[in-house]
Coordinates of C-alpha atoms and ligand atoms in Angstrom, one line a residue:
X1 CA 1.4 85.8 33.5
X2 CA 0.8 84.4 30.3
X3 CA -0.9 81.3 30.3
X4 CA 1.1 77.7 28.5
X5 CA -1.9 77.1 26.0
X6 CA -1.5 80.9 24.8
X7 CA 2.0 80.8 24.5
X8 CA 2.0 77.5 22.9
X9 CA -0.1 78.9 20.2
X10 CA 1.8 82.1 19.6
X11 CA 4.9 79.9 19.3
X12 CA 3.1 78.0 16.6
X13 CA 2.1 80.7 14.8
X14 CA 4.8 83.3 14.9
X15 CA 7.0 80.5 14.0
X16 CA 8.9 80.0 17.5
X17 CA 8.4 76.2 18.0
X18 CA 6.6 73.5 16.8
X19 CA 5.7 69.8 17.5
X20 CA 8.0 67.6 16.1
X21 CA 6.8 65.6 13.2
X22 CA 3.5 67.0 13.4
X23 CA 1.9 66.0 10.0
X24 CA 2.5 62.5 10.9
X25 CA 0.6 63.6 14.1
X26 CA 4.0 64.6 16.1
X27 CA 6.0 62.2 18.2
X28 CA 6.2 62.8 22.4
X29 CA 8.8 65.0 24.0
X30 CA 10.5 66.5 20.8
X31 CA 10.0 70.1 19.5
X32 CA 11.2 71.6 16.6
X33 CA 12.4 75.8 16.6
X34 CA 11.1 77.4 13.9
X35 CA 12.7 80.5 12.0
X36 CA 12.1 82.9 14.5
X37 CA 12.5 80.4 17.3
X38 CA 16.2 79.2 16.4
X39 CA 17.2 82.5 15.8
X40 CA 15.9 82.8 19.5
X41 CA 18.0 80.1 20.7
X42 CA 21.3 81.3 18.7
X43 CA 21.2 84.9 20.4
X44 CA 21.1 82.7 23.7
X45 CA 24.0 80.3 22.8
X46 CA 25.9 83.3 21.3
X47 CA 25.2 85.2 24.2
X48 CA 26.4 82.4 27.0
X49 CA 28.9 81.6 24.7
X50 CA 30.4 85.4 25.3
X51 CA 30.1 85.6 28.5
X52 CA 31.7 82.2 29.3
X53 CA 34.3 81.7 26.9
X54 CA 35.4 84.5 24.8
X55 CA 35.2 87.4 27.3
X56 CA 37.4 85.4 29.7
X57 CA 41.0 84.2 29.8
X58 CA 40.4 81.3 31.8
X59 CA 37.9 79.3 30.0
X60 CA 38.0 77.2 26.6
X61 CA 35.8 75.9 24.6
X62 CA 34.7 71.9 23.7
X63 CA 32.7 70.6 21.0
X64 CA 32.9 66.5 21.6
X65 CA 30.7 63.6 20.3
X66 CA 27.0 62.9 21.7
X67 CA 28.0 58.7 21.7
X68 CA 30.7 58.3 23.5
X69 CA 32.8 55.1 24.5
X70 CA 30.0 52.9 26.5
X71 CA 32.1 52.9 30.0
X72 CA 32.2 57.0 30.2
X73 CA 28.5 56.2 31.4
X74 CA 29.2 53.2 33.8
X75 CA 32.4 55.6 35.5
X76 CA 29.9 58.6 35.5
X77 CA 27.0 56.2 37.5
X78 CA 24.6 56.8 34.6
X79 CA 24.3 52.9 34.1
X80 CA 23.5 51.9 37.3
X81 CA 22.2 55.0 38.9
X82 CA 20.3 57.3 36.0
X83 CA 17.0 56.1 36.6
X84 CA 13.1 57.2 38.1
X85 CA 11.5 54.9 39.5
X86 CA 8.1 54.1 37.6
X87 CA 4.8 52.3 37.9
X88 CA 2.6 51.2 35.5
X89 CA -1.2 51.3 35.2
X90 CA -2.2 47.7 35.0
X91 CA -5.8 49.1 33.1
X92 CA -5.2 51.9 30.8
X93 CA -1.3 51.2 30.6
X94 CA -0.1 54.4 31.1
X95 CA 3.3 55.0 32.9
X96 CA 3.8 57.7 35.8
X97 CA 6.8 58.6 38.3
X98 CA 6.5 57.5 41.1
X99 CA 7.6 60.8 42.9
X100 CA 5.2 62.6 40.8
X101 CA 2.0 61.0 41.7
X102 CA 0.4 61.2 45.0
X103 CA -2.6 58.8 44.6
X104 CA -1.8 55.1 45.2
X105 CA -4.2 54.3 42.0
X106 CA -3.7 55.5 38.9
X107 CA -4.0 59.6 38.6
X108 CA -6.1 59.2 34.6
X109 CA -8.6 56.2 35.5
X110 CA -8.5 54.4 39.0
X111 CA -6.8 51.7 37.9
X112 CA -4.3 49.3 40.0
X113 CA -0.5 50.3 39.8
X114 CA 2.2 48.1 39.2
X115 CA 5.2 47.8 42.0
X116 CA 7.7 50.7 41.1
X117 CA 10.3 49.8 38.7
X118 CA 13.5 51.0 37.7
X119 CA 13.7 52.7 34.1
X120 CA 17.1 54.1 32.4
X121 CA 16.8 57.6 31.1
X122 CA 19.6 56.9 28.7
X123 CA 18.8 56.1 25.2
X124 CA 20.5 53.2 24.1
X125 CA 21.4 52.3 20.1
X126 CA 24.1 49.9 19.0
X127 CA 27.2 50.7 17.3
X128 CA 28.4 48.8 14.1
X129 CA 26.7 46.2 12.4
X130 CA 26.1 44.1 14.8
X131 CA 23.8 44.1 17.8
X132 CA 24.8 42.3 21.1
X133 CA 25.1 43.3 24.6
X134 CA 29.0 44.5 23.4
X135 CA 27.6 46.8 20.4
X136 CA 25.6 49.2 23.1
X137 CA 26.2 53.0 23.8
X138 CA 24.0 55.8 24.8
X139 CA 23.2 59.0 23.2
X140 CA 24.5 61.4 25.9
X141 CA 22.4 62.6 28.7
X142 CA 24.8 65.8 29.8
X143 CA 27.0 67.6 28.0
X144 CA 29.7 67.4 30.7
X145 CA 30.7 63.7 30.9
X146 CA 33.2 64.5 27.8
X147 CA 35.0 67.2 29.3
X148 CA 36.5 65.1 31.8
X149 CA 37.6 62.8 29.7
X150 CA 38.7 65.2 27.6
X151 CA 40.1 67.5 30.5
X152 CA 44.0 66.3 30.0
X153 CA 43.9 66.9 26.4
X154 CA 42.7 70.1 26.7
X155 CA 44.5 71.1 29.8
X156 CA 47.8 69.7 27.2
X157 CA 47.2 72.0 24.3
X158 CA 46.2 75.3 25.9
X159 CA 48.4 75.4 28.5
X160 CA 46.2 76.8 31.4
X161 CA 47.1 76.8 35.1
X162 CA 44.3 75.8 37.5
X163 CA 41.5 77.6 38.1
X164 CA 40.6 77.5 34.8
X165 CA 37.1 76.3 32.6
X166 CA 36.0 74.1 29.9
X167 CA 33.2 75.3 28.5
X168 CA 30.8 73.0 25.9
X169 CA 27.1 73.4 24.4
X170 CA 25.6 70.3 22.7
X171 CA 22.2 68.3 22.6
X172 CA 21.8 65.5 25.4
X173 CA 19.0 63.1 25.4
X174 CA 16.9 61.9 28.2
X175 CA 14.2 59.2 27.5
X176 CA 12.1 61.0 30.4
X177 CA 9.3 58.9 31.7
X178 CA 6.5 62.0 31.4
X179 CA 7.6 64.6 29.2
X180 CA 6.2 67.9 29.6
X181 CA 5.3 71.7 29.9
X182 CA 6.1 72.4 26.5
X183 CA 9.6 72.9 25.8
X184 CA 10.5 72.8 29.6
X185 CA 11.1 68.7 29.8
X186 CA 11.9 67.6 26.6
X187 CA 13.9 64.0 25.7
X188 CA 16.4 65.9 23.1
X189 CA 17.2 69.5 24.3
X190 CA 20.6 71.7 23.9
X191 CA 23.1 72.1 27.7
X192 CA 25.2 74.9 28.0
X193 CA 27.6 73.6 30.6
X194 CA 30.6 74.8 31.9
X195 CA 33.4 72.9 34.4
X196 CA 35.5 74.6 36.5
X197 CA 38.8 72.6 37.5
X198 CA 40.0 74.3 40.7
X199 CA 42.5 73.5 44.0
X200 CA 39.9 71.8 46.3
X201 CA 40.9 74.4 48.8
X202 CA 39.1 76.7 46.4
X203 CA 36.1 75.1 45.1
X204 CA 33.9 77.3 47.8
X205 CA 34.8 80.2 46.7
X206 CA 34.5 79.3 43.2
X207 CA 31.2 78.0 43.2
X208 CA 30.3 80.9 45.4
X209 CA 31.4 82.7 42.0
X210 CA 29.7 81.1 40.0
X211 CA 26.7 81.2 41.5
X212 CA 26.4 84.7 41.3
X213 CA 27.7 85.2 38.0
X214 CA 25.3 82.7 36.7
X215 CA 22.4 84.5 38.6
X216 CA 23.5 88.3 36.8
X217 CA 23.9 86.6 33.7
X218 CA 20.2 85.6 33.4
X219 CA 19.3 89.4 34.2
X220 CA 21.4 90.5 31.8
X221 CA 20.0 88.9 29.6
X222 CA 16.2 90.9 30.5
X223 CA 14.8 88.2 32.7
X224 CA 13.0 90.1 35.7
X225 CA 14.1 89.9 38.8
X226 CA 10.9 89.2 40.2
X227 CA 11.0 85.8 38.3
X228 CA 14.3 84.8 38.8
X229 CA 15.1 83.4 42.3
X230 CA 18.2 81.1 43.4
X231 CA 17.2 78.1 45.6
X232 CA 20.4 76.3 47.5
X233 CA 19.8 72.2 48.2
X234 CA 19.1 71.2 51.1
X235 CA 22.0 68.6 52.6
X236 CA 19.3 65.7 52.0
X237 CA 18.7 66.9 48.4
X238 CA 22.5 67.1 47.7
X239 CA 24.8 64.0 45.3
X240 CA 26.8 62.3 48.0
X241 CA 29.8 63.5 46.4
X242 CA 28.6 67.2 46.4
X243 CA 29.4 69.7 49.0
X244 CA 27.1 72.4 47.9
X245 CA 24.5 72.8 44.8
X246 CA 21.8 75.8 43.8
X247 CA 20.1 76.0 41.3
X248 CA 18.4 79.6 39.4
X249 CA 14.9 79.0 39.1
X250 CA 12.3 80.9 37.2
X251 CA 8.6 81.2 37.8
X252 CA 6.6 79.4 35.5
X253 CA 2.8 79.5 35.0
X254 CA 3.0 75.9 36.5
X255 CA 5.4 77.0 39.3
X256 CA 9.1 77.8 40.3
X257 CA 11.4 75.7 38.1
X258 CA 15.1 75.4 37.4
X259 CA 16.1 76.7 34.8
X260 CA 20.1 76.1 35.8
X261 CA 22.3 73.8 38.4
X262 CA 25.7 75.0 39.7
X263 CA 27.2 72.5 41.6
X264 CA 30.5 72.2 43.4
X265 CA 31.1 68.3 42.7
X266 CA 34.5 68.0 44.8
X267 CA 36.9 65.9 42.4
X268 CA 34.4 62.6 41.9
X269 CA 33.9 63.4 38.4
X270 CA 37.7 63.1 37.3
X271 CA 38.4 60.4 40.2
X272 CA 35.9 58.2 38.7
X273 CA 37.1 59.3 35.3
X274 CA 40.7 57.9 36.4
X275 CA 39.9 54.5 38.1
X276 CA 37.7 53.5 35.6
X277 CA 40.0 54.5 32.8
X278 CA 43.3 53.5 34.6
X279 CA 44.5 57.0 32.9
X280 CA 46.0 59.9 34.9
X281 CA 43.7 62.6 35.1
X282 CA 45.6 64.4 37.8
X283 CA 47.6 67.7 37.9
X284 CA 50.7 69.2 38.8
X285 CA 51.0 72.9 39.9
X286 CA 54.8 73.4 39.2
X287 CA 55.0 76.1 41.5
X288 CA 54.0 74.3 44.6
X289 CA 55.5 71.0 43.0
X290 CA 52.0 69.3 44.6
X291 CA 50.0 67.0 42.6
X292 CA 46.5 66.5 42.7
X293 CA 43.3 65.8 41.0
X294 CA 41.2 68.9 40.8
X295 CA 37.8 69.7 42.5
X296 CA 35.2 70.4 39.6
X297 CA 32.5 73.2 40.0
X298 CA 29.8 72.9 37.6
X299 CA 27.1 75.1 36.0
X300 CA 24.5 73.4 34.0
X301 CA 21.8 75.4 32.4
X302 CA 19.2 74.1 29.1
X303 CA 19.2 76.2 26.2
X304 CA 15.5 75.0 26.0
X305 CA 14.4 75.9 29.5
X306 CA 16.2 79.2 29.2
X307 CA 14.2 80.2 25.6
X308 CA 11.2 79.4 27.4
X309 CA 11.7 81.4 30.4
X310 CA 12.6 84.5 28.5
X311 CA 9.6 84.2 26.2
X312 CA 6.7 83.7 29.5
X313 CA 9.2 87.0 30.6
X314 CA 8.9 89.0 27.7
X315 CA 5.0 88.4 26.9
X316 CA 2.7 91.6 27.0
X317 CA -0.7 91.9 26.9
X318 CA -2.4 95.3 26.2
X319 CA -5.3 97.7 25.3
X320 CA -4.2 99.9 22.3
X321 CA -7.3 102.0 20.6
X322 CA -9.6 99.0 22.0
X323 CA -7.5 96.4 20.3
X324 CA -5.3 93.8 22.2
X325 CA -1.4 93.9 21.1
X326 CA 0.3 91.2 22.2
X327 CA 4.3 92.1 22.3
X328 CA 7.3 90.7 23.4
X329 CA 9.5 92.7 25.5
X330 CA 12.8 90.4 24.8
X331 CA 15.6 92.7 25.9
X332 CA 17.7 93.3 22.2
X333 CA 20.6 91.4 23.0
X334 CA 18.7 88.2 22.6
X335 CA 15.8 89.5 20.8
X336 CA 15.5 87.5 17.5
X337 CA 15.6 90.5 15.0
X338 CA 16.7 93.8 15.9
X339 CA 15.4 95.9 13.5
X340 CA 12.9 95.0 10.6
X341 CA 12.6 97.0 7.5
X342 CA 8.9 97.5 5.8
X343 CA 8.6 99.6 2.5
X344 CA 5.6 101.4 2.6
X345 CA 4.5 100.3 -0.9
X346 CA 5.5 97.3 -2.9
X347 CA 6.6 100.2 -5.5
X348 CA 9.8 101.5 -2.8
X349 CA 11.2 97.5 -3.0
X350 CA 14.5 98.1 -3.9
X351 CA 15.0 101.0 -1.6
X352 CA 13.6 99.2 1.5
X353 CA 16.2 96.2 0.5
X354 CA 19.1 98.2 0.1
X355 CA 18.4 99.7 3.7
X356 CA 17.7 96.1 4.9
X357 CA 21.0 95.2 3.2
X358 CA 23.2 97.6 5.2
X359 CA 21.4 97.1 8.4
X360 CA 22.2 93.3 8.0
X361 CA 26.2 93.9 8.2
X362 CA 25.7 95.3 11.8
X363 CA 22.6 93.7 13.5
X364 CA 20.1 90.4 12.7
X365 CA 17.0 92.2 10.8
X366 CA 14.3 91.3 8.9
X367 CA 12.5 92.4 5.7
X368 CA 9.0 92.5 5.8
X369 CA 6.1 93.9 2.9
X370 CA 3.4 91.5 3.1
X371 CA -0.3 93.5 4.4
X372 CA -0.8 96.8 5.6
X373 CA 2.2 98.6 7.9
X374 CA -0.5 98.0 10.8
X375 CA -0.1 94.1 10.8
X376 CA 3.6 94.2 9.7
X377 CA 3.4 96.1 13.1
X378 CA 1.6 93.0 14.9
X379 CA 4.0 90.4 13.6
X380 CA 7.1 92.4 14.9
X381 CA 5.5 92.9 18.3
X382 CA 4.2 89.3 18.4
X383 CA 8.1 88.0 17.6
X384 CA 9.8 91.0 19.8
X385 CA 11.7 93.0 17.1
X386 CA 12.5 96.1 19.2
X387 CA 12.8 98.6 16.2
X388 CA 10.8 98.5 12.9
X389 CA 11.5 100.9 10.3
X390 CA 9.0 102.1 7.5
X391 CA 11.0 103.4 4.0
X392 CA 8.3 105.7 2.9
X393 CA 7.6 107.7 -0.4
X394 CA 8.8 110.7 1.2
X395 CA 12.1 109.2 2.2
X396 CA 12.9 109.5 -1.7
X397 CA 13.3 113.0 -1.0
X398 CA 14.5 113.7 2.6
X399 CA 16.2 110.6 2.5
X400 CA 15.0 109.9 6.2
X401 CA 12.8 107.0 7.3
X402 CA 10.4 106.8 10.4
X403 CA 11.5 104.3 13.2
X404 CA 8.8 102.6 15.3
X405 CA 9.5 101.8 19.4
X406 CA 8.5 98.2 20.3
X407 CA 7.8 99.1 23.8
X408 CA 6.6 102.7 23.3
X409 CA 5.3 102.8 20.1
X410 CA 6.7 106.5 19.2
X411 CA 7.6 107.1 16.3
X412 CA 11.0 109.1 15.4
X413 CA 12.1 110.2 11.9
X414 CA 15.8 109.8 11.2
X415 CA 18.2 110.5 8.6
X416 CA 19.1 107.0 6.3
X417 CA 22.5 107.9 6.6
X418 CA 22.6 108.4 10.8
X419 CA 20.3 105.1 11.2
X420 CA 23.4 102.7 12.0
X421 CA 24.4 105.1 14.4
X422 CA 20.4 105.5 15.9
X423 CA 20.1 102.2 16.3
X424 CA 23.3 101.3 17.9
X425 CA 23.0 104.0 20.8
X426 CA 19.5 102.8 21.3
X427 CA 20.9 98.8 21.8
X428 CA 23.9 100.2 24.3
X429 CA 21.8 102.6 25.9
Ligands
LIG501 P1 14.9 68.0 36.5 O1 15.0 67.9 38.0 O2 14.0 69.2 36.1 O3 14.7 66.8 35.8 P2 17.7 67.8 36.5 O4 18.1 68.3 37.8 O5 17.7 66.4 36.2 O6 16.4 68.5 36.0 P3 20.3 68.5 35.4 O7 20.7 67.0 35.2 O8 20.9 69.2 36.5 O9 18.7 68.6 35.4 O10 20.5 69.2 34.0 C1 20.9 70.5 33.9 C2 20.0 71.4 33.1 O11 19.6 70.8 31.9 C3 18.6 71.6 33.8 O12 18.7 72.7 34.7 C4 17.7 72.0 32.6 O13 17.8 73.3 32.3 C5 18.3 71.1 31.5 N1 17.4 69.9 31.4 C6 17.5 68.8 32.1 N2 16.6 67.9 31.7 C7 15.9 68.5 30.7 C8 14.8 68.1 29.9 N3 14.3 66.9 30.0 N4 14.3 69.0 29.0 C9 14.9 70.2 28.9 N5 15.9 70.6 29.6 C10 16.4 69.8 30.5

């Protein structure tokens, strides 16, 4: 498996992530996705976003505000509850959690800790012009909080009967107390979170559901199955409102690690949601004339965590005529470009574009004529573009061009005019 410091470096250089801020020497826990990198992350939002909302008939879609009114957060339990406990070293000042140290001095010099204390997660900022205890709110540290308070409107306008899903991606912020693994814990990152409103007779069976679907989803995606593994909590582990929770975890080079949550929550979310808002949030199945306040199951997964995992997947390592090639083996639905055009000589430009052109109205491709074809080659592997395709001087006259494997490195010639066709067997097949 690769290891973080060589990923970390491939990321930087093939223009996957980078540290945030860096030339003013970066700032900790924030990452910025670079070209190739938020391409990444926008085949993995487009491809949740699929399989969650648009391919289904009982699941909408959100898109709500990351501050929200100040008491969503005291009805949620964020206020009083969203918190690590932390101690200080007294010497060299640095801050630890407590559950993640297991010396009683401090794990970087010796020094004498400081009694635990409590420390929000939340970030806070004020509101207006003016800042007082009234003017606080909190940059959002889920996604989900807003789709119950939002789950009457939306239940209003569309119409659905119970079961049915709201579905919303967005940033959330958490001021963690030790930031990271790269990319894994971050303090702004992207959720994809989906909640489920079902009878509470029901919500087993549902978040049995969801569970698996969640799990396939990740292998359809091209994560191995060796690395993907689903761990259920413990009873001791669980939210005392929660009846059961599992969460998909991938192997890391620094261990197993969740990568998503699925959660059947019971109805505490929108019960909360009610008392502290005095508002309704109940429903009425017409049918069976009974009234009641549905029982939420949840899934929960980081668009971050999720980027990461498929990259440590899709990282190759191997001999080719004595030389390493390092190649991503991203699977082409998320792969960042699917196909990448290179004319063979900066004389066969306007060719190569025109090619590139066309392929661009049916999949995400790239133009490439900087070095030799060998490192154009190395790029493409290094970044996971399946299919790269050289526009030679003899395609001027059989009006073919040669089509490079990712993974086997064959090489196939094929007609200009059958390439769309080629290409789109090769991505279904
Ligand atoms: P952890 O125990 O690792 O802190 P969590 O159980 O608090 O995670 P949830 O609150 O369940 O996480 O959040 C749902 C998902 O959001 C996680 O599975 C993860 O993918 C993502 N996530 C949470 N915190 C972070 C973070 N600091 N950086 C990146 N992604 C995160």
């Amino acid at each position: 498996m690769v290891d973080m410091e060589t990923l970390v470096s491939l990321c930087k250089r093939r223009g996957f992530v980078f540290q945030s801020s860096e030339i003013y020497g970066g700032i900790n826990g924030f990452w910025d996705f670079g070209p190739v990198g938020c391409e990444l992350k926008r085949r993995v939002k487009d491809n949740w976003w699929r399989t969650m909302v648009q391919w289904r008939e009982d699941v909408v879609g959100l898109d709500t505000s990351i501050i929200a009114h100040p008491q969503t957060w005291v009805a949620s339990g964020h206020v009083e509850a969203f918190s690590d406990p932390m101690v200080d070293c007294k010497k060299c000042k640095k801050r630890f959690r407590l559950d993640e140290i297991t010396t009683k001095v401090c794990p970087e010099c010796g020094g004498e800790l400081t009694d635990p204390k409590k420390f929000n997660l939340m970030f806070q900022t004020h509101v207006g012009a003016t800042q007082d205890a009234e003017s606080i709110a909190y940059l959002r540290p889920e996604t989900c909080q807003s789709i119950f308070t939002e789950f009457k409107n939306v239940q209003t306008v569309s119409r659905l009967k119970i079961p049915f899903g709201i579905a919303q991606i967005g940033k959330a912020f958490r001021n963690e107390i030790t930031p990271r693994n790269f990319i894994f814990r971050s303090r702004e990152f992207e959720q994809m979170e989906l909640e489920f409103f079902c009878h509470p007779k029901e919500s087993k069976k549902w978040y049995e559901y969801w569970v698996q679907s969640r799990y396939d989803w990740f292998l359809s995606i091209g994560v191995r199955k060796e690395n993907l593994r689903l761990r259920p909590h413990a009873k001791d582990e669980l939210a005392h409102y929660a009846s059961g929770c599992t969460d998909v975890e991938f192997q890391m080079p620094f261990g197993w690690s969740e990568l998503e949550g699925i959660a059947d929550r019971g109805n505490f979310d929108l019960s909360q949601h009610a008392k502290f808002s005095g508002k309704d949030l109940d429903y009425y199945n017409e049918e069976t004339k009974e009234r009641f306040i549905p029982a939420v199951v949840e899934t929960s997964v980081g668009v971050d965590r999720t980027c990461l995992a498929l990259m440590i997947d899709a990282y190759h390592e191997e001999e080719v005529k004595g030389e390493k090639r390092v190649v991503m083996r991203f699977h082409p639905s998320i792969a960042p470009y699917q196909a990448a055009v290179f004319p063979l000589s900066g004389k066969l430009r306007e060719p190569a574009v025109k090619l590139e052109k066309e392929l661009r109205k049916y999949f995400t491709a790239d133009y490439d004529e900087a070095g030799s074809i060998g490192k154009r080659y190395r790029r493409h592997d290094e970044i996971g573009t399946p299919y790269c395709i050289t526009y030679d001087f003899q395609s001027e006259e059989d009006h073919a061009v040669t089509v490079r494997n990712r993974d086997t490195m064959q090489q196939d010639r094929v007609a200009v005019d059958q390439l769309v066709r080629y290409l789109s067997d090769k991505f279904v097949g």
